[in-house]
mmCIF file of C-alpha atoms in Angstrom:
data_model
loop_
_atom_site.group_PDB
_atom_site.id
_atom_site.type_symbol
_atom_site.label_atom_id
_atom_site.label_comp_id
_atom_site.label_asym_id
_atom_site.label_seq_id
_atom_site.Cartn_x
_atom_site.Cartn_y
_atom_site.Cartn_z
ATOM 1 C CA MET A 1113 223.311 91.049 109.308
ATOM 2 C CA ALA A 1114 219.855 90.893 108.668
ATOM 3 C CA ASP A 1115 218.396 88.139 110.714
ATOM 4 C CA PRO A 1116 219.928 84.929 110.452
ATOM 5 C CA ALA A 1117 217.178 82.852 111.815
ATOM 6 C CA ALA A 1118 213.750 84.890 110.659
ATOM 7 C CA THR A 1119 213.137 81.919 108.317
ATOM 8 C CA ARG A 1120 214.706 79.209 110.247
ATOM 9 C CA GLY A 1121 212.895 78.704 113.177
ATOM 10 C CA SER A 1122 212.232 79.549 116.809
ATOM 11 C CA ALA A 1123 215.119 81.479 118.538
ATOM 12 C CA ALA A 1124 216.038 80.065 122.136
ATOM 13 C CA VAL A 1125 215.444 82.285 124.404
ATOM 14 C CA ALA A 1126 216.761 82.059 128.407
ATOM 15 C CA PRO A 1127 214.641 81.314 131.148
ATOM 16 C CA HIS A 1128 214.706 83.776 132.978
ATOM 17 C CA PRO A 1129 215.447 86.838 130.291
ATOM 18 C CA PRO A 1130 215.749 90.134 131.963
ATOM 19 C CA GLN A 1131 213.732 92.453 132.451
ATOM 20 C CA LEU A 1132 213.398 95.987 130.014
ATOM 21 C CA ARG A 1133 214.715 99.086 131.875
ATOM 22 C CA LYS A 1134 212.193 101.380 131.880
ATOM 23 C CA ALA A 1135 208.174 99.660 131.168
ATOM 24 C CA LYS A 1136 206.329 102.499 130.974
ATOM 25 C CA ALA A 1137 202.452 103.262 131.982
ATOM 26 C CA GLU A 1138 201.457 102.405 128.092
ATOM 27 C CA THR A 1139 199.674 99.097 128.147
ATOM 28 C CA MET A 1140 197.554 99.669 125.347
ATOM 29 C CA THR A 1141 200.323 100.705 122.884
ATOM 30 C CA THR A 1142 200.517 98.243 120.275
ATOM 31 C CA ILE A 1143 203.786 97.808 119.016
ATOM 32 C CA LEU A 1144 203.910 95.785 115.639
ATOM 33 C CA ILE A 1145 206.843 92.778 115.096
ATOM 34 C CA THR A 1146 208.059 91.698 111.931
ATOM 35 C CA THR A 1147 209.698 87.775 111.657
ATOM 36 C CA ALA A 1148 207.994 87.414 114.651
ATOM 37 C CA ASN A 1149 209.117 83.929 115.149
ATOM 38 C CA GLY A 1150 212.556 84.570 114.228
ATOM 39 C CA ALA A 1151 216.001 85.110 115.878
ATOM 40 C CA THR A 1152 215.128 89.070 117.394
ATOM 41 C CA GLY A 1153 211.442 89.119 116.562
ATOM 42 C CA ARG A 1154 210.359 86.365 119.368
ATOM 43 C CA PRO A 1155 212.160 87.467 122.354
ATOM 44 C CA MET A 1156 211.601 90.983 121.540
ATOM 45 C CA VAL A 1157 207.718 90.439 121.633
ATOM 46 C CA ASP A 1158 208.695 88.569 124.820
ATOM 47 C CA TYR A 1159 210.453 91.191 126.648
ATOM 48 C CA LEU A 1160 207.741 93.620 125.434
ATOM 49 C CA LEU A 1161 204.858 91.282 126.284
ATOM 50 C CA LYS A 1162 206.484 91.925 129.921
ATOM 51 C CA GLY A 1163 207.027 95.993 129.800
ATOM 52 C CA GLY A 1164 203.183 96.095 129.757
ATOM 53 C CA PHE A 1165 202.711 96.631 125.724
ATOM 54 C CA HIS A 1166 200.014 95.786 123.177
ATOM 55 C CA VAL A 1167 202.163 93.478 121.001
ATOM 56 C CA ARG A 1168 201.272 92.606 117.834
ATOM 57 C CA ALA A 1169 202.752 89.821 115.728
ATOM 58 C CA MET A 1170 203.413 89.354 112.515
ATOM 59 C CA VAL A 1171 204.603 86.333 110.808
ATOM 60 C CA ARG A 1172 204.184 84.222 107.625
ATOM 61 C CA SER A 1173 201.762 80.957 109.040
ATOM 62 C CA ASP A 1174 199.460 80.256 111.135
ATOM 63 C CA ASP A 1175 201.204 77.220 112.536
ATOM 64 C CA GLU A 1176 202.718 75.731 116.248
ATOM 65 C CA ARG A 1177 204.708 79.128 116.168
ATOM 66 C CA ALA A 1178 201.724 81.371 115.189
ATOM 67 C CA ARG A 1179 199.520 79.413 118.434
ATOM 68 C CA GLU A 1180 202.687 79.890 121.090
ATOM 69 C CA LEU A 1181 202.116 83.471 119.846
ATOM 70 C CA ARG A 1182 199.031 83.699 120.659
ATOM 71 C CA GLU A 1183 199.495 81.772 124.180
ATOM 72 C CA ALA A 1184 202.135 84.227 125.426
ATOM 73 C CA GLY A 1185 199.382 86.813 124.802
ATOM 74 C CA ALA A 1186 200.403 88.644 121.637
ATOM 75 C CA GLU A 1187 198.085 89.323 118.982
ATOM 76 C CA VAL A 1188 198.899 87.064 115.501
ATOM 77 C CA VAL A 1189 199.107 88.923 112.223
ATOM 78 C CA LEU A 1190 199.787 86.734 109.363
ATOM 79 C CA GLY A 1191 201.206 89.001 106.375
ATOM 80 C CA ASP A 1192 203.779 89.560 103.912
ATOM 81 C CA LEU A 1193 205.954 92.042 103.821
ATOM 82 C CA LEU A 1194 205.548 92.195 100.054
ATOM 83 C CA ASP A 1195 202.450 93.005 100.522
ATOM 84 C CA LEU A 1196 201.288 96.875 101.016
ATOM 85 C CA ARG A 1197 197.606 94.850 102.514
ATOM 86 C CA ASP A 1198 199.046 93.186 104.435
ATOM 87 C CA VAL A 1199 201.814 95.995 105.505
ATOM 88 C CA ARG A 1200 198.861 98.784 106.016
ATOM 89 C CA ALA A 1201 196.890 96.118 107.774
ATOM 90 C CA ALA A 1202 198.724 95.373 110.315
ATOM 91 C CA LEU A 1203 199.833 98.520 110.741
ATOM 92 C CA LYS A 1204 196.676 99.793 111.683
ATOM 93 C CA GLY A 1205 196.262 101.465 114.722
ATOM 94 C CA ALA A 1206 199.503 100.360 116.188
ATOM 95 C CA ARG A 1207 201.931 103.383 116.910
ATOM 96 C CA ARG A 1208 205.501 101.144 116.745
ATOM 97 C CA ALA A 1209 206.872 98.879 114.469
ATOM 98 C CA TYR A 1210 209.949 96.264 114.373
ATOM 99 C CA PHE A 1211 211.031 96.484 110.703
ATOM 100 C CA ASN A 1212 213.148 93.419 109.575
ATOM 101 C CA TYR A 1213 213.519 91.562 106.300
ATOM 102 C CA PRO A 1214 215.672 87.856 106.043
ATOM 103 C CA VAL A 1215 218.289 87.733 103.368
ATOM 104 C CA GLY A 1216 216.171 87.792 100.745
ATOM 105 C CA ASP A 1217 215.331 89.856 97.197
ATOM 106 C CA GLY A 1218 212.785 92.491 98.147
ATOM 107 C CA LEU A 1219 213.996 94.112 100.716
ATOM 108 C CA VAL A 1220 214.076 97.712 99.289
ATOM 109 C CA GLU A 1221 210.435 97.688 97.654
ATOM 110 C CA ALA A 1222 209.130 95.796 101.439
ATOM 111 C CA ALA A 1223 210.781 99.210 102.994
ATOM 112 C CA VAL A 1224 209.495 101.242 100.762
ATOM 113 C CA MET A 1225 205.969 100.015 101.373
ATOM 114 C CA PHE A 1226 206.394 99.902 105.505
ATOM 115 C CA ALA A 1227 207.431 103.715 104.938
ATOM 116 C CA GLN A 1228 204.233 104.236 103.699
ATOM 117 C CA ALA A 1229 202.111 102.700 105.427
ATOM 118 C CA ALA A 1230 204.265 103.848 108.558
ATOM 119 C CA LYS A 1231 203.676 107.568 107.801
ATOM 120 C CA GLU A 1232 199.885 106.382 107.054
ATOM 121 C CA GLN A 1233 199.731 105.804 110.682
ATOM 122 C CA ASP A 1234 201.970 108.556 111.854
ATOM 123 C CA LEU A 1235 203.636 105.981 113.647
ATOM 124 C CA GLU A 1236 205.915 107.425 116.713
ATOM 125 C CA LEU A 1237 208.812 104.947 116.067
ATOM 126 C CA VAL A 1238 210.138 102.673 113.905
ATOM 127 C CA VAL A 1239 212.778 100.586 114.576
ATOM 128 C CA ASN A 1240 215.127 99.073 111.771
ATOM 129 C CA MET A 1241 217.436 96.207 111.347
ATOM 130 C CA SER A 1242 220.219 96.776 108.976
ATOM 131 C CA GLN A 1243 224.071 95.696 109.077
ATOM 132 C CA ILE A 1244 226.916 96.829 110.304
ATOM 133 C CA GLN A 1245 229.017 97.934 107.161
ATOM 134 C CA SER A 1246 225.923 98.889 105.485
ATOM 135 C CA ARG A 1247 226.835 101.606 102.801
ATOM 136 C CA PRO A 1248 226.332 103.119 100.132
ATOM 137 C CA ASP A 1249 229.169 101.592 98.004
ATOM 138 C CA ALA A 1250 228.572 98.350 99.323
ATOM 139 C CA ARG A 1251 230.036 95.187 96.997
ATOM 140 C CA SER A 1252 227.018 92.845 98.204
ATOM 141 C CA LYS A 1253 223.444 93.945 96.741
ATOM 142 C CA THR A 1254 222.255 92.611 100.234
ATOM 143 C CA THR A 1255 224.024 94.943 102.469
ATOM 144 C CA GLN A 1256 223.171 97.648 99.466
ATOM 145 C CA ASN A 1257 220.031 97.406 99.806
ATOM 146 C CA HIS A 1258 220.085 97.848 103.643
ATOM 147 C CA TRP A 1259 221.530 101.035 103.247
ATOM 148 C CA LEU A 1260 219.219 102.245 101.137
ATOM 149 C CA SER A 1261 216.242 101.205 103.155
ATOM 150 C CA GLU A 1262 217.715 103.271 105.341
ATOM 151 C CA GLN A 1263 216.922 105.859 103.252
ATOM 152 C CA VAL A 1264 214.052 105.294 102.340
ATOM 153 C CA LEU A 1265 212.994 105.336 106.300
ATOM 154 C CA ASP A 1266 214.592 109.106 106.814
ATOM 155 C CA TRP A 1267 212.586 110.087 103.598
ATOM 156 C CA SER A 1268 209.265 109.292 104.946
ATOM 157 C CA GLY A 1269 209.342 111.604 108.083
ATOM 158 C CA VAL A 1270 208.487 108.623 110.291
ATOM 159 C CA PRO A 1271 210.131 108.876 113.306
ATOM 160 C CA VAL A 1272 213.029 106.080 113.055
ATOM 161 C CA THR A 1273 216.231 104.967 115.083
ATOM 162 C CA HIS A 1274 218.356 102.113 112.955
ATOM 163 C CA LEU A 1275 219.420 99.917 114.111
ATOM 164 C CA ARG A 1276 223.108 98.012 112.633
ATOM 165 C CA VAL A 1277 224.346 95.067 113.602
ATOM 166 C CA THR A 1278 227.050 92.644 113.435
ATOM 167 C CA PHE A 1279 227.298 88.804 113.065
ATOM 168 C CA PHE A 1280 224.925 87.238 115.394
ATOM 169 C CA MET A 1281 225.530 84.295 117.195
ATOM 170 C CA GLN A 1282 223.149 82.396 115.663
ATOM 171 C CA TRP A 1283 225.416 81.783 113.144
ATOM 172 C CA LEU A 1284 226.808 78.881 115.228
ATOM 173 C CA LEU A 1285 223.482 77.288 115.098
ATOM 174 C CA TYR A 1286 223.530 76.709 110.799
ATOM 175 C CA ILE A 1287 226.347 74.328 111.520
ATOM 176 C CA SER A 1288 225.527 72.932 114.521
ATOM 177 C CA GLY A 1289 224.634 69.727 112.989
ATOM 178 C CA LEU A 1290 229.057 70.000 111.845
ATOM 179 C CA ILE A 1291 229.678 70.590 115.256
ATOM 180 C CA ARG A 1292 228.158 67.870 116.686
ATOM 181 C CA ARG A 1293 230.126 65.922 114.455
ATOM 182 C CA GLY A 1294 233.751 68.026 114.870
ATOM 183 C CA ARG A 1295 233.715 70.293 111.686
ATOM 184 C CA TYR A 1296 233.689 73.949 112.343
ATOM 185 C CA VAL A 1297 233.158 75.105 108.982
ATOM 186 C CA MET A 1298 232.699 78.635 107.548
ATOM 187 C CA PRO A 1299 233.368 80.355 104.045
ATOM 188 C CA PHE A 1300 235.732 83.438 106.039
ATOM 189 C CA ASP A 1301 239.001 83.556 106.621
ATOM 190 C CA GLY A 1302 239.960 82.589 109.810
ATOM 191 C CA ASP A 1303 242.107 85.918 111.183
ATOM 192 C CA SER A 1304 239.105 88.249 109.847
ATOM 193 C CA ARG A 1305 237.334 89.733 113.254
ATOM 194 C CA PHE A 1306 233.887 90.290 114.501
ATOM 195 C CA ALA A 1307 232.046 90.388 117.656
ATOM 196 C CA PRO A 1308 228.929 88.122 117.564
ATOM 197 C CA ILE A 1309 225.823 88.845 119.395
ATOM 198 C CA ALA A 1310 223.698 86.797 120.619
ATOM 199 C CA GLY A 1311 219.445 87.888 118.778
ATOM 200 C CA ARG A 1312 218.283 88.467 122.380
ATOM 201 C CA ASP A 1313 220.735 91.140 123.338
ATOM 202 C CA ILE A 1314 219.159 92.685 119.917
ATOM 203 C CA ALA A 1315 215.889 91.937 120.739
ATOM 204 C CA LEU A 1316 216.427 93.518 124.800
ATOM 205 C CA THR A 1317 218.149 96.645 122.767
ATOM 206 C CA ALA A 1318 214.834 97.023 120.457
ATOM 207 C CA ALA A 1319 212.171 96.472 123.342
ATOM 208 C CA ASN A 1320 214.279 98.973 125.089
ATOM 209 C CA ILE A 1321 214.179 101.857 122.375
ATOM 210 C CA PHE A 1322 210.800 101.464 122.159
ATOM 211 C CA ALA A 1323 210.419 101.801 125.587
ATOM 212 C CA SER A 1324 211.862 105.264 124.993
ATOM 213 C CA PRO A 1325 211.432 106.689 121.860
ATOM 214 C CA GLU A 1326 212.472 109.897 122.486
ATOM 215 C CA GLU A 1327 215.529 108.942 123.681
ATOM 216 C CA HIS A 1328 216.484 106.464 120.074
ATOM 217 C CA VAL A 1329 215.011 108.713 117.195
ATOM 218 C CA GLY A 1330 217.252 109.669 113.986
ATOM 219 C CA GLN A 1331 219.689 107.703 115.656
ATOM 220 C CA ILE A 1332 221.972 104.798 114.374
ATOM 221 C CA HIS A 1333 222.845 102.413 117.078
ATOM 222 C CA THR A 1334 226.222 100.655 116.373
ATOM 223 C CA LEU A 1335 225.295 96.821 117.596
ATOM 224 C CA THR A 1336 228.226 93.778 118.560
ATOM 225 C CA GLY A 1337 228.335 91.573 121.564
ATOM 226 C CA PRO A 1338 231.054 91.777 124.084
ATOM 227 C CA VAL A 1339 234.010 89.931 122.852
ATOM 228 C CA GLU A 1340 235.750 90.277 119.518
ATOM 229 C CA TYR A 1341 236.905 87.468 117.927
ATOM 230 C CA SER A 1342 238.739 85.826 114.857
ATOM 231 C CA HIS A 1343 236.734 83.276 113.279
ATOM 232 C CA GLN A 1344 239.904 80.921 114.345
ATOM 233 C CA GLN A 1345 239.675 81.782 117.972
ATOM 234 C CA LEU A 1346 235.519 81.929 118.133
ATOM 235 C CA ALA A 1347 236.340 78.081 117.102
ATOM 236 C CA GLU A 1348 238.793 77.334 120.034
ATOM 237 C CA GLU A 1349 236.309 79.617 122.457
ATOM 238 C CA VAL A 1350 233.315 76.544 121.047
ATOM 239 C CA SER A 1351 235.497 73.648 121.462
ATOM 240 C CA ARG A 1352 236.672 75.046 124.796
ATOM 241 C CA VAL A 1353 233.093 75.029 126.202
ATOM 242 C CA LEU A 1354 232.288 71.605 124.545
ATOM 243 C CA GLY A 1355 235.151 69.914 125.615
ATOM 244 C CA LYS A 1356 235.990 68.362 122.574
ATOM 245 C CA ASP A 1357 238.903 69.820 119.871
ATOM 246 C CA ILE A 1358 237.258 70.882 116.692
ATOM 247 C CA PRO A 1359 239.319 73.103 114.172
ATOM 248 C CA TYR A 1360 238.188 75.941 111.804
ATOM 249 C CA GLU A 1361 237.926 74.992 108.473
ATOM 250 C CA GLN A 1362 237.308 77.550 105.957
ATOM 251 C CA VAL A 1363 235.592 75.950 102.472
ATOM 252 C CA THR A 1364 234.000 78.636 99.737
ATOM 253 C CA VAL A 1365 231.071 79.612 100.011
ATOM 254 C CA THR A 1366 229.844 77.529 97.519
ATOM 255 C CA THR A 1367 230.771 74.833 99.403
ATOM 256 C CA PHE A 1368 229.028 75.405 102.932
ATOM 257 C CA LEU A 1369 226.354 76.586 101.354
ATOM 258 C CA GLU A 1370 225.897 73.069 99.869
ATOM 259 C CA LEU A 1371 226.896 72.099 103.457
ATOM 260 C CA ILE A 1372 224.049 73.573 104.935
ATOM 261 C CA GLY A 1373 221.351 72.857 102.522
ATOM 262 C CA LEU A 1374 221.027 76.662 101.205
ATOM 263 C CA GLU A 1375 223.306 75.156 97.727
ATOM 264 C CA SER A 1376 220.245 77.490 95.714
ATOM 265 C CA ASP A 1377 219.804 80.247 96.943
ATOM 266 C CA THR A 1378 222.061 82.353 95.339
ATOM 267 C CA VAL A 1379 221.358 85.719 97.226
ATOM 268 C CA LYS A 1380 222.994 84.861 100.225
ATOM 269 C CA ARG A 1381 225.923 83.270 98.197
ATOM 270 C CA LYS A 1382 226.872 86.496 96.421
ATOM 271 C CA HIS A 1383 225.979 88.320 99.987
ATOM 272 C CA PHE A 1384 227.857 86.003 101.679
ATOM 273 C CA GLU A 1385 230.890 85.980 98.992
ATOM 274 C CA ALA A 1386 230.694 89.879 99.470
ATOM 275 C CA VAL A 1387 231.274 89.581 102.808
ATOM 276 C CA THR A 1388 234.096 87.683 102.938
ATOM 277 C CA ILE A 1389 235.786 91.048 101.423
ATOM 278 C CA ASP A 1390 234.194 92.822 103.816
ATOM 279 C CA GLN A 1391 235.439 91.098 106.985
ATOM 280 C CA ARG A 1392 239.204 91.049 105.467
ATOM 281 C CA GLU A 1393 238.683 94.523 105.261
ATOM 282 C CA GLY A 1394 238.009 95.420 108.757
ATOM 283 C CA ARG A 1395 234.009 96.488 108.330
ATOM 284 C CA LEU A 1396 232.906 94.126 111.016
ATOM 285 C CA ALA A 1397 235.631 94.726 113.612
ATOM 286 C CA GLY A 1398 235.935 95.899 116.539
ATOM 287 C CA VAL A 1399 233.521 96.294 119.360
ATOM 288 C CA SER A 1400 231.137 98.944 120.159
ATOM 289 C CA ASP A 1401 229.145 99.489 123.890
ATOM 290 C CA ALA A 1402 225.776 99.911 122.437
ATOM 291 C CA ALA A 1403 223.674 97.111 123.648
ATOM 292 C CA VAL A 1404 225.238 97.860 127.051
ATOM 293 C CA SER A 1405 224.556 101.015 127.432
ATOM 294 C CA ILE A 1406 220.657 100.698 126.626
ATOM 295 C CA ASN A 1407 219.931 97.447 127.757
ATOM 296 C CA GLY A 1408 222.334 98.787 131.301
ATOM 297 C CA GLY A 1409 223.934 94.916 132.338
ATOM 298 C CA PRO A 1410 226.499 92.846 130.032
ATOM 299 C CA LEU A 1411 225.189 90.560 127.402
ATOM 300 C CA VAL A 1412 225.343 87.711 126.271
ATOM 301 C CA THR A 1413 228.961 85.155 126.267
ATOM 302 C CA ILE A 1414 229.612 82.900 123.643
ATOM 303 C CA GLU A 1415 229.733 80.330 126.549
ATOM 304 C CA GLU A 1416 226.352 81.029 127.725
ATOM 305 C CA PHE A 1417 225.386 80.853 124.041
ATOM 306 C CA VAL A 1418 226.349 77.431 123.392
ATOM 307 C CA ASN A 1419 225.147 76.089 126.675
ATOM 308 C CA GLU A 1420 222.325 77.487 125.897
ATOM 309 C CA ASN A 1421 221.469 75.539 122.546
ATOM 310 C CA ARG A 1422 224.380 72.880 123.914
ATOM 311 C CA SER A 1423 221.835 69.976 122.405
ATOM 312 C CA ARG A 1424 222.096 71.415 118.966
ATOM 313 C CA PHE A 1425 226.683 71.121 119.380
ATOM 314 C CA GLU A 1426 226.632 67.560 121.437
ATOM 315 C CA PHE A 1427 226.877 64.648 119.135
ATOM 316 C CA ASP A 1428 223.505 61.924 119.502
ATOM 317 C CA PRO A 1429 224.736 58.246 119.398
ATOM 318 C CA ALA A 1430 220.690 57.420 117.943
ATOM 319 C CA THR A 1431 221.463 59.957 115.486
ATOM 320 C CA PRO A 1432 222.277 58.240 112.284
ATOM 321 C CA ARG A 1433 225.038 60.119 110.418
ATOM 322 C CA SER A 1434 224.767 61.428 107.231
#
């Protein structure tokens, strides 16, 4: 899936994140990170800064999160991925770049602009965020657009690595308010299977690819988490970690979006309805070892993710019920 937190605030980062496997002495190499406040972009900035790279963080607003990026050592640029002038300006002088676009209209157009600007700058590498079920005959227009964006970047001739990623663990944060009140609600069949991955594991994977671009150019890496669950099993694991029974509850996509405050988002509604069928067909099932292999270490588990974000899932008596 595209980054679920790209437009929903900063992601939680482990207090002692792992280091890049191969931090090269390329301290003047500039890497552009788009959606730099998202679940993958924000930790990616930190990993690359610690690896000695000059990081340019592209964001939409000059707000508190932008200030935090500057304080961390990143160069912050404001821009819109659907504005060619902004994209050209953001990529000027960069050597490598992360292209990520949130679930919404405009992905293919943004990919065309990004590919054009990347070609003009003769980039060494673009790391492209895509979806695990990316394919030309996808039911979801969003998923099909990810496949088309892959083709656009390939046609451009710019060196590229595609990351086909499964559902993020950050999906749990969408329903954290419901979990606090004892409800685990999703629009997907309880027995559909997938292996959720933490945003920071995707970030570290991309950062390691940036550190060794010659090893990954032209490749497609499928990224999953370490353990495959059904949605029912995942609800049981979250219940175990939190120490309370939170039964799995399937609702319609429309009801789900209403519950998380996105009832007017037509793009997400159509996408989630299509992904429900993708899951029934097993298109998100299975576990890949790509992230483990590239990062050289274990991935975040559901237990670790829930504990890192425990305050989001536990009921605060001082908070009024809605």
